[in-house]
JSON list of C-alpha atoms and ligand atoms in Angstrom, two decimals:
[
{"chain": "A", "resi": 1, "resn": "MET", "atom": "CA", "xyz": [257.06, -63.00, 51.66]},
{"chain": "A", "resi": 2, "resn": "ARG", "atom": "CA", "xyz": [255.86, -66.31, 50.11]},
{"chain": "A", "resi": 3, "resn": "ASN", "atom": "CA", "xyz": [254.04, -64.30, 47.41]},
{"chain": "A", "resi": 4, "resn": "ASP", "atom": "CA", "xyz": [257.38, -62.94, 46.22]},
{"chain": "A", "resi": 5, "resn": "VAL", "atom": "CA", "xyz": [258.71, -66.43, 45.40]},
{"chain": "A", "resi": 6, "resn": "ASP", "atom": "CA", "xyz": [258.93, -67.32, 41.73]},
{"chain": "A", "resi": 7, "resn": "CYS", "atom": "CA", "xyz": [260.44, -70.81, 41.86]},
{"chain": "A", "resi": 8, "resn": "ILE", "atom": "CA", "xyz": [261.71, -73.16, 44.60]},
{"chain": "A", "resi": 9, "resn": "LEU", "atom": "CA", "xyz": [265.11, -74.45, 43.48]},
{"chain": "A", "resi": 10, "resn": "PHE", "atom": "CA", "xyz": [265.72, -76.65, 46.55]},
{"chain": "A", "resi": 11, "resn": "ASP", "atom": "CA", "xyz": [263.35, -77.18, 49.45]},
{"chain": "A", "resi": 12, "resn": "ARG", "atom": "CA", "xyz": [264.35, -77.55, 53.08]},
{"chain": "A", "resi": 13, "resn": "ASP", "atom": "CA", "xyz": [264.58, -81.37, 52.89]},
{"chain": "A", "resi": 14, "resn": "GLU", "atom": "CA", "xyz": [266.82, -81.32, 49.83]},
{"chain": "A", "resi": 15, "resn": "ILE", "atom": "CA", "xyz": [269.01, -78.69, 51.49]},
{"chain": "A", "resi": 16, "resn": "ALA", "atom": "CA", "xyz": [269.23, -80.71, 54.72]},
{"chain": "A", "resi": 17, "resn": "ALA", "atom": "CA", "xyz": [270.28, -83.85, 52.80]},
{"chain": "A", "resi": 18, "resn": "CYS", "atom": "CA", "xyz": [272.87, -81.89, 50.84]},
{"chain": "A", "resi": 19, "resn": "VAL", "atom": "CA", "xyz": [274.34, -80.22, 53.96]},
{"chain": "A", "resi": 20, "resn": "ALA", "atom": "CA", "xyz": [274.53, -83.61, 55.68]},
{"chain": "A", "resi": 21, "resn": "ALA", "atom": "CA", "xyz": [276.42, -85.05, 52.68]},
{"chain": "A", "resi": 22, "resn": "ILE", "atom": "CA", "xyz": [278.89, -82.14, 52.63]},
{"chain": "A", "resi": 23, "resn": "GLY", "atom": "CA", "xyz": [279.30, -82.50, 56.39]},
{"chain": "A", "resi": 24, "resn": "ARG", "atom": "CA", "xyz": [280.10, -86.21, 56.03]},
{"chain": "A", "resi": 25, "resn": "ALA", "atom": "CA", "xyz": [282.68, -85.51, 53.31]},
{"chain": "A", "resi": 26, "resn": "ILE", "atom": "CA", "xyz": [284.37, -82.79, 55.39]},
{"chain": "A", "resi": 27, "resn": "ALA", "atom": "CA", "xyz": [284.22, -84.85, 58.59]},
{"chain": "A", "resi": 28, "resn": "ASP", "atom": "CA", "xyz": [285.84, -87.84, 56.82]},
{"chain": "A", "resi": 29, "resn": "ASP", "atom": "CA", "xyz": [288.63, -85.62, 55.54]},
{"chain": "A", "resi": 30, "resn": "LEU", "atom": "CA", "xyz": [289.10, -84.02, 58.95]},
{"chain": "A", "resi": 31, "resn": "ASP", "atom": "CA", "xyz": [289.30, -87.51, 60.48]},
{"chain": "A", "resi": 32, "resn": "ALA", "atom": "CA", "xyz": [292.43, -88.01, 58.41]},
{"chain": "A", "resi": 33, "resn": "LEU", "atom": "CA", "xyz": [293.92, -85.21, 60.55]},
{"chain": "A", "resi": 34, "resn": "ALA", "atom": "CA", "xyz": [292.90, -86.93, 63.81]},
{"chain": "A", "resi": 35, "resn": "GLY", "atom": "CA", "xyz": [295.69, -86.97, 66.36]},
{"chain": "A", "resi": 36, "resn": "HIS", "atom": "CA", "xyz": [297.44, -84.25, 64.39]},
{"chain": "A", "resi": 37, "resn": "PRO", "atom": "CA", "xyz": [298.32, -81.37, 66.71]},
{"chain": "A", "resi": 38, "resn": "THR", "atom": "CA", "xyz": [297.27, -78.75, 64.16]},
{"chain": "A", "resi": 39, "resn": "GLU", "atom": "CA", "xyz": [294.01, -76.96, 64.97]},
{"chain": "A", "resi": 40, "resn": "ILE", "atom": "CA", "xyz": [291.04, -76.69, 62.59]},
{"chain": "A", "resi": 41, "resn": "VAL", "atom": "CA", "xyz": [289.51, -73.26, 62.08]},
{"chain": "A", "resi": 42, "resn": "LEU", "atom": "CA", "xyz": [286.33, -72.67, 60.07]},
{"chain": "A", "resi": 43, "resn": "VAL", "atom": "CA", "xyz": [286.10, -69.24, 58.44]},
{"chain": "A", "resi": 44, "resn": "PRO", "atom": "CA", "xyz": [282.47, -68.57, 57.45]},
{"chain": "A", "resi": 45, "resn": "ILE", "atom": "CA", "xyz": [281.95, -65.59, 55.15]},
{"chain": "A", "resi": 46, "resn": "LEU", "atom": "CA", "xyz": [279.03, -63.63, 56.60]},
{"chain": "A", "resi": 47, "resn": "THR", "atom": "CA", "xyz": [276.29, -62.71, 56.33]},
{"chain": "A", "resi": 48, "resn": "GLY", "atom": "CA", "xyz": [275.04, -65.08, 53.62]},
{"chain": "A", "resi": 49, "resn": "SER", "atom": "CA", "xyz": [276.60, -68.29, 54.98]},
{"chain": "A", "resi": 50, "resn": "MET", "atom": "CA", "xyz": [275.25, -67.98, 58.53]},
{"chain": "A", "resi": 51, "resn": "VAL", "atom": "CA", "xyz": [272.38, -70.48, 58.16]},
{"chain": "A", "resi": 52, "resn": "PHE", "atom": "CA", "xyz": [274.49, -72.93, 56.14]},
{"chain": "A", "resi": 53, "resn": "VAL", "atom": "CA", "xyz": [277.34, -72.82, 58.62]},
{"chain": "A", "resi": 54, "resn": "ALA", "atom": "CA", "xyz": [275.00, -73.23, 61.59]},
{"chain": "A", "resi": 55, "resn": "ASP", "atom": "CA", "xyz": [273.69, -76.46, 60.05]},
{"chain": "A", "resi": 56, "resn": "LEU", "atom": "CA", "xyz": [277.03, -77.66, 58.69]},
{"chain": "A", "resi": 57, "resn": "ILE", "atom": "CA", "xyz": [278.97, -77.47, 61.96]},
{"chain": "A", "resi": 58, "resn": "ARG", "atom": "CA", "xyz": [276.47, -79.79, 63.61]},
{"chain": "A", "resi": 59, "resn": "HIS", "atom": "CA", "xyz": [277.61, -82.51, 61.19]},
{"chain": "A", "resi": 60, "resn": "LEU", "atom": "CA", "xyz": [281.25, -82.05, 62.21]},
{"chain": "A", "resi": 61, "resn": "PRO", "atom": "CA", "xyz": [282.14, -83.97, 65.37]},
{"chain": "A", "resi": 62, "resn": "GLN", "atom": "CA", "xyz": [285.78, -82.77, 65.39]},
{"chain": "A", "resi": 63, "resn": "LYS", "atom": "CA", "xyz": [287.15, -80.19, 67.78]},
{"chain": "A", "resi": 64, "resn": "LEU", "atom": "CA", "xyz": [287.28, -76.91, 65.86]},
{"chain": "A", "resi": 65, "resn": "ARG", "atom": "CA", "xyz": [287.14, -73.14, 66.19]},
{"chain": "A", "resi": 66, "resn": "ILE", "atom": "CA", "xyz": [285.23, -70.55, 64.16]},
{"chain": "A", "resi": 67, "resn": "GLY", "atom": "CA", "xyz": [286.57, -67.18, 63.05]},
{"chain": "A", "resi": 68, "resn": "VAL", "atom": "CA", "xyz": [284.09, -65.23, 60.97]},
{"chain": "A", "resi": 69, "resn": "MET", "atom": "CA", "xyz": [284.80, -62.80, 58.19]},
{"chain": "A", "resi": 70, "resn": "SER", "atom": "CA", "xyz": [282.28, -60.28, 56.90]},
{"chain": "A", "resi": 71, "resn": "VAL", "atom": "CA", "xyz": [282.21, -59.45, 53.19]},
{"chain": "A", "resi": 72, "resn": "SER", "atom": "CA", "xyz": [279.68, -57.45, 51.17]},
{"chain": "A", "resi": 73, "resn": "SER", "atom": "CA", "xyz": [279.41, -57.91, 47.38]},
{"chain": "A", "resi": 74, "resn": "TYR", "atom": "CA", "xyz": [275.75, -57.16, 46.68]},
{"chain": "A", "resi": 75, "resn": "PRO", "atom": "CA", "xyz": [274.91, -54.07, 48.74]},
{"chain": "A", "resi": 76, "resn": "GLY", "atom": "CA", "xyz": [271.26, -52.95, 48.93]},
{"chain": "A", "resi": 77, "resn": "ARG", "atom": "CA", "xyz": [269.15, -53.86, 45.92]},
{"chain": "A", "resi": 78, "resn": "SER", "atom": "CA", "xyz": [272.07, -55.10, 43.76]},
{"chain": "A", "resi": 79, "resn": "ILE", "atom": "CA", "xyz": [271.75, -58.35, 41.87]},
{"chain": "A", "resi": 80, "resn": "GLU", "atom": "CA", "xyz": [275.09, -57.85, 40.10]},
{"chain": "A", "resi": 81, "resn": "SER", "atom": "CA", "xyz": [278.31, -58.10, 42.13]},
{"chain": "A", "resi": 82, "resn": "LYS", "atom": "CA", "xyz": [279.80, -54.71, 43.05]},
{"chain": "A", "resi": 83, "resn": "GLY", "atom": "CA", "xyz": [283.09, -56.40, 43.98]},
{"chain": "A", "resi": 84, "resn": "ALA", "atom": "CA", "xyz": [283.94, -57.96, 47.32]},
{"chain": "A", "resi": 85, "resn": "LEU", "atom": "CA", "xyz": [284.25, -55.41, 50.14]},
{"chain": "A", "resi": 86, "resn": "ILE", "atom": "CA", "xyz": [285.78, -56.74, 53.37]},
{"chain": "A", "resi": 87, "resn": "ARG", "atom": "CA", "xyz": [283.94, -55.42, 56.41]},
{"chain": "A", "resi": 88, "resn": "GLY", "atom": "CA", "xyz": [285.14, -57.66, 59.22]},
{"chain": "A", "resi": 89, "resn": "SER", "atom": "CA", "xyz": [288.56, -59.00, 60.12]},
{"chain": "A", "resi": 90, "resn": "LEU", "atom": "CA", "xyz": [289.88, -62.51, 60.56]},
{"chain": "A", "resi": 91, "resn": "PRO", "atom": "CA", "xyz": [291.25, -64.02, 63.75]},
{"chain": "A", "resi": 92, "resn": "ASP", "atom": "CA", "xyz": [294.97, -63.17, 63.56]},
{"chain": "A", "resi": 93, "resn": "ASP", "atom": "CA", "xyz": [296.24, -66.54, 64.85]},
{"chain": "A", "resi": 94, "resn": "LEU", "atom": "CA", "xyz": [295.72, -68.73, 61.78]},
{"chain": "A", "resi": 95, "resn": "ALA", "atom": "CA", "xyz": [299.41, -69.52, 61.33]},
{"chain": "A", "resi": 96, "resn": "GLY", "atom": "CA", "xyz": [299.96, -73.27, 61.09]},
{"chain": "A", "resi": 97, "resn": "LYS", "atom": "CA", "xyz": [296.20, -74.07, 61.31]},
{"chain": "A", "resi": 98, "resn": "HIS", "atom": "CA", "xyz": [293.98, -76.06, 58.95]},
{"chain": "A", "resi": 99, "resn": "VAL", "atom": "CA", "xyz": [291.50, -73.50, 57.64]},
{"chain": "A", "resi": 100, "resn": "LEU", "atom": "CA", "xyz": [288.16, -74.25, 55.95]},
{"chain": "A", "resi": 101, "resn": "ILE", "atom": "CA", "xyz": [286.59, -71.18, 54.30]},
{"chain": "A", "resi": 102, "resn": "VAL", "atom": "CA", "xyz": [282.79, -71.54, 54.00]},
{"chain": "A", "resi": 103, "resn": "ASP", "atom": "CA", "xyz": [280.59, -69.39, 51.76]},
{"chain": "A", "resi": 104, "resn": "ASP", "atom": "CA", "xyz": [276.96, -69.54, 50.69]},
{"chain": "A", "resi": 105, "resn": "ILE", "atom": "CA", "xyz": [277.42, -69.13, 46.94]},
{"chain": "A", "resi": 106, "resn": "LEU", "atom": "CA", "xyz": [280.17, -68.94, 44.34]},
{"chain": "A", "resi": 107, "resn": "ASP", "atom": "CA", "xyz": [279.18, -66.42, 41.70]},
{"chain": "A", "resi": 108, "resn": "THR", "atom": "CA", "xyz": [282.01, -64.44, 40.08]},
{"chain": "A", "resi": 109, "resn": "GLY", "atom": "CA", "xyz": [284.46, -66.15, 42.45]},
{"chain": "A", "resi": 110, "resn": "GLN", "atom": "CA", "xyz": [285.96, -62.83, 43.62]},
{"chain": "A", "resi": 111, "resn": "THR", "atom": "CA", "xyz": [284.92, -63.19, 47.24]},
{"chain": "A", "resi": 112, "resn": "LEU", "atom": "CA", "xyz": [286.41, -66.63, 47.73]},
{"chain": "A", "resi": 113, "resn": "LEU", "atom": "CA", "xyz": [289.64, -65.67, 45.95]},
{"chain": "A", "resi": 114, "resn": "LEU", "atom": "CA", "xyz": [289.99, -62.53, 48.06]},
{"chain": "A", "resi": 115, "resn": "VAL", "atom": "CA", "xyz": [289.27, -64.25, 51.38]},
{"chain": "A", "resi": 116, "resn": "ARG", "atom": "CA", "xyz": [291.61, -67.12, 50.46]},
{"chain": "A", "resi": 117, "resn": "GLN", "atom": "CA", "xyz": [294.37, -64.62, 49.68]},
{"chain": "A", "resi": 118, "resn": "ILE", "atom": "CA", "xyz": [293.86, -62.89, 53.06]},
{"chain": "A", "resi": 119, "resn": "VAL", "atom": "CA", "xyz": [293.82, -66.23, 54.91]},
{"chain": "A", "resi": 120, "resn": "GLU", "atom": "CA", "xyz": [297.01, -67.36, 53.12]},
{"chain": "A", "resi": 121, "resn": "GLU", "atom": "CA", "xyz": [298.80, -64.19, 54.28]},
{"chain": "A", "resi": 122, "resn": "HIS", "atom": "CA", "xyz": [298.47, -65.66, 57.81]},
{"chain": "A", "resi": 123, "resn": "ARG", "atom": "CA", "xyz": [300.52, -68.71, 56.75]},
{"chain": "A", "resi": 124, "resn": "PRO", "atom": "CA", "xyz": [298.05, -71.50, 57.63]},
{"chain": "A", "resi": 125, "resn": "ALA", "atom": "CA", "xyz": [299.15, -75.14, 57.24]},
{"chain": "A", "resi": 126, "resn": "GLU", "atom": "CA", "xyz": [296.37, -75.72, 54.70]},
{"chain": "A", "resi": 127, "resn": "VAL", "atom": "CA", "xyz": [293.33, -73.95, 53.23]},
{"chain": "A", "resi": 128, "resn": "ARG", "atom": "CA", "xyz": [290.22, -75.72, 51.95]},
{"chain": "A", "resi": 129, "resn": "THR", "atom": "CA", "xyz": [287.03, -74.15, 50.63]},
{"chain": "A", "resi": 130, "resn": "CYS", "atom": "CA", "xyz": [283.35, -75.05, 50.75]},
{"chain": "A", "resi": 131, "resn": "VAL", "atom": "CA", "xyz": [280.28, -73.46, 49.13]},
{"chain": "A", "resi": 132, "resn": "LEU", "atom": "CA", "xyz": [276.65, -74.52, 49.26]},
{"chain": "A", "resi": 133, "resn": "LEU", "atom": "CA", "xyz": [275.87, -73.20, 45.76]},
{"chain": "A", "resi": 134, "resn": "ARG", "atom": "CA", "xyz": [277.97, -72.73, 42.64]},
{"chain": "A", "resi": 135, "resn": "LYS", "atom": "CA", "xyz": [276.50, -70.67, 39.80]},
{"chain": "A", "resi": 136, "resn": "ALA", "atom": "CA", "xyz": [277.03, -71.56, 36.15]},
{"chain": "A", "resi": 137, "resn": "ARG", "atom": "CA", "xyz": [279.31, -68.57, 35.48]},
{"chain": "A", "resi": 138, "resn": "PRO", "atom": "CA", "xyz": [282.74, -68.50, 33.81]},
{"chain": "A", "resi": 139, "resn": "GLY", "atom": "CA", "xyz": [284.32, -66.90, 36.91]},
{"chain": "A", "resi": 140, "resn": "ALA", "atom": "CA", "xyz": [282.95, -69.59, 39.19]},
{"chain": "A", "resi": 141, "resn": "ALA", "atom": "CA", "xyz": [284.17, -72.40, 36.94]},
{"chain": "A", "resi": 142, "resn": "ALA", "atom": "CA", "xyz": [287.71, -71.04, 37.13]},
{"chain": "A", "resi": 143, "resn": "VAL", "atom": "CA", "xyz": [287.87, -71.15, 40.96]},
{"chain": "A", "resi": 144, "resn": "HIS", "atom": "CA", "xyz": [288.79, -74.43, 42.64]},
{"chain": "A", "resi": 145, "resn": "VAL", "atom": "CA", "xyz": [286.41, -75.34, 45.50]},
{"chain": "A", "resi": 146, "resn": "ASP", "atom": "CA", "xyz": [286.94, -78.47, 47.60]},
{"chain": "A", "resi": 147, "resn": "TYR", "atom": "CA", "xyz": [283.31, -79.02, 48.68]},
{"chain": "A", "resi": 148, "resn": "VAL", "atom": "CA", "xyz": [280.27, -77.93, 46.61]},
{"chain": "A", "resi": 149, "resn": "GLY", "atom": "CA", "xyz": [276.62, -78.54, 47.52]},
{"chain": "A", "resi": 150, "resn": "PHE", "atom": "CA", "xyz": [274.55, -77.72, 44.44]},
{"chain": "A", "resi": 151, "resn": "ASP", "atom": "CA", "xyz": [275.46, -76.49, 40.96]},
{"chain": "A", "resi": 152, "resn": "ILE", "atom": "CA", "xyz": [272.79, -74.01, 39.85]},
{"chain": "A", "resi": 153, "resn": "PRO", "atom": "CA", "xyz": [271.96, -71.91, 36.78]},
{"chain": "A", "resi": 154, "resn": "ASP", "atom": "CA", "xyz": [272.97, -68.25, 36.62]},
{"chain": "A", "resi": 155, "resn": "ALA", "atom": "CA", "xyz": [270.00, -66.85, 38.56]},
{"chain": "A", "resi": 156, "resn": "PHE", "atom": "CA", "xyz": [269.71, -64.62, 41.63]},
{"chain": "A", "resi": 157, "resn": "VAL", "atom": "CA", "xyz": [268.88, -66.89, 44.56]},
{"chain": "A", "resi": 158, "resn": "VAL", "atom": "CA", "xyz": [267.58, -66.05, 48.05]},
{"chain": "A", "resi": 159, "resn": "GLY", "atom": "CA", "xyz": [266.56, -67.92, 51.20]},
{"chain": "A", "resi": 160, "resn": "TYR", "atom": "CA", "xyz": [268.46, -70.15, 53.63]},
{"chain": "A", "resi": 161, "resn": "GLY", "atom": "CA", "xyz": [270.62, -67.14, 54.61]},
{"chain": "A", "resi": 162, "resn": "LEU", "atom": "CA", "xyz": [270.86, -65.53, 51.15]},
{"chain": "A", "resi": 163, "resn": "ASP", "atom": "CA", "xyz": [269.23, -62.15, 50.74]},
{"chain": "A", "resi": 164, "resn": "TYR", "atom": "CA", "xyz": [267.92, -59.52, 48.43]},
{"chain": "A", "resi": 165, "resn": "ASN", "atom": "CA", "xyz": [268.34, -56.06, 49.99]},
{"chain": "A", "resi": 166, "resn": "ASP", "atom": "CA", "xyz": [268.76, -57.91, 53.34]},
{"chain": "A", "resi": 167, "resn": "TYR", "atom": "CA", "xyz": [265.34, -59.61, 53.13]},
{"chain": "A", "resi": 168, "resn": "TYR", "atom": "CA", "xyz": [264.40, -63.27, 52.61]},
{"chain": "A", "resi": 169, "resn": "ARG", "atom": "CA", "xyz": [267.30, -64.75, 54.63]},
{"chain": "A", "resi": 170, "resn": "ASN", "atom": "CA", "xyz": [264.70, -66.47, 56.83]},
{"chain": "A", "resi": 171, "resn": "LEU", "atom": "CA", "xyz": [263.07, -68.43, 54.00]},
{"chain": "A", "resi": 172, "resn": "PRO", "atom": "CA", "xyz": [263.80, -72.13, 54.68]},
{"chain": "A", "resi": 173, "resn": "ASP", "atom": "CA", "xyz": [264.03, -72.99, 50.96]},
{"chain": "A", "resi": 174, "resn": "LEU", "atom": "CA", "xyz": [266.40, -71.74, 48.23]},
{"chain": "A", "resi": 175, "resn": "VAL", "atom": "CA", "xyz": [264.27, -69.80, 45.75]},
{"chain": "A", "resi": 176, "resn": "THR", "atom": "CA", "xyz": [264.23, -67.28, 42.94]},
{"chain": "A", "resi": 177, "resn": "LEU", "atom": "CA", "xyz": [262.08, -64.16, 43.28]},
{"chain": "A", "resi": 178, "resn": "ARG", "atom": "CA", "xyz": [259.40, -62.75, 41.01]},
{"chain": "A", "resi": 179, "resn": "PRO", "atom": "CA", "xyz": [260.75, -59.74, 39.10]},
{"chain": "A", "resi": 180, "resn": "GLU", "atom": "CA", "xyz": [258.19, -57.44, 40.87]},
{"chain": "A", "resi": 181, "resn": "ALA", "atom": "CA", "xyz": [259.78, -58.32, 44.23]},
{"chain": "A", "resi": 182, "resn": "MET", "atom": "CA", "xyz": [263.19, -57.05, 43.09]},
{"chain": "A", "resi": 183, "resn": "ARG", "atom": "CA", "xyz": [262.21, -53.49, 42.24]},
{"chain": "B", "resi": 201, "resn": "XMP", "atom": "P1", "xyz": [281.19, -63.63, 44.15]},
{"chain": "B", "resi": 201, "resn": "XMP", "atom": "O1", "xyz": [280.69, -62.96, 42.90]},
{"chain": "B", "resi": 201, "resn": "XMP", "atom": "O2", "xyz": [282.27, -62.84, 44.82]},
{"chain": "B", "resi": 201, "resn": "XMP", "atom": "O3", "xyz": [279.92, -63.60, 45.05]},
{"chain": "B", "resi": 201, "resn": "XMP", "atom": "O4", "xyz": [281.55, -65.08, 43.91]},
{"chain": "B", "resi": 201, "resn": "XMP", "atom": "C1", "xyz": [279.89, -64.20, 46.27]},
{"chain": "B", "resi": 201, "resn": "XMP", "atom": "C2", "xyz": [279.01, -63.44, 47.22]},
{"chain": "B", "resi": 201, "resn": "XMP", "atom": "O5", "xyz": [278.00, -62.67, 46.56]},
{"chain": "B", "resi": 201, "resn": "XMP", "atom": "C3", "xyz": [276.74, -62.89, 47.10]},
{"chain": "B", "resi": 201, "resn": "XMP", "atom": "N1", "xyz": [275.90, -63.49, 46.05]},
{"chain": "B", "resi": 201, "resn": "XMP", "atom": "C4", "xyz": [274.59, -63.71, 46.14]},
{"chain": "B", "resi": 201, "resn": "XMP", "atom": "N2", "xyz": [273.75, -63.45, 47.14]},
{"chain": "B", "resi": 201, "resn": "XMP", "atom": "N3", "xyz": [271.99, -64.36, 45.87]},
{"chain": "B", "resi": 201, "resn": "XMP", "atom": "C5", "xyz": [272.43, -63.79, 46.99]},
{"chain": "B", "resi": 201, "resn": "XMP", "atom": "O6", "xyz": [271.66, -63.58, 47.90]},
{"chain": "B", "resi": 201, "resn": "XMP", "atom": "C6", "xyz": [272.77, -64.64, 44.80]},
{"chain": "B", "resi": 201, "resn": "XMP", "atom": "O7", "xyz": [272.32, -65.19, 43.80]},
{"chain": "B", "resi": 201, "resn": "XMP", "atom": "C7", "xyz": [274.16, -64.28, 44.96]},
{"chain": "B", "resi": 201, "resn": "XMP", "atom": "N4", "xyz": [275.22, -64.41, 44.14]},
{"chain": "B", "resi": 201, "resn": "XMP", "atom": "C8", "xyz": [276.27, -63.91, 44.86]},
{"chain": "B", "resi": 201, "resn": "XMP", "atom": "C9", "xyz": [276.96, -63.83, 48.26]},
{"chain": "B", "resi": 201, "resn": "XMP", "atom": "O8", "xyz": [276.98, -63.06, 49.43]},
{"chain": "B", "resi": 201, "resn": "XMP", "atom": "C10", "xyz": [278.31, -64.44, 48.06]},
{"chain": "B", "resi": 201, "resn": "XMP", "atom": "O9", "xyz": [279.00, -64.59, 49.26]}
]
């Protein structure tokens, strides 16, 4: 698997520092809600955000719940978005809750917009969004995100939960692949 790596964009230490910083920012904002009766619900968009969310929640000391949503945009060997396809459903009791949607990467922005729209149909008190990576793409720039880890060039990235054809999610670093590995 290591032979397939072209370039390491961020290694595990840089990722850990970044996730800790995002966690601190979110935790500080959630503290402002302390004593507020409204519940906090994290909505991770799977499968790509699973590693990020697992690390992020351990920086959040607040009482919260998690309701996952499963979306597929890059089926199989795709490295261009085929459009967000919802495959899993949300918890149906989001009304009046503070919701934080968490995704691995903002690319065209379609996934986040779609999930946000679905969450808002449940009439939450508030919706915030968080992504680990934001690609330099016009679509991404047009979508407001409350918490962003790294801004990256427009390249296909894998590792730390992100995949190509469902492989490489277990790489601890965020990397690009050699062209031969994506055939
Ligand atoms: P959109 O285009 O909807 O894309 O913002 C968001 C979803 O697409 C996947 N995605 C990627 N997955 N490497 C990946 O492994 C990438 O470079 C990449 N770009 C987009 C990802 O699942 C994200 O949730």
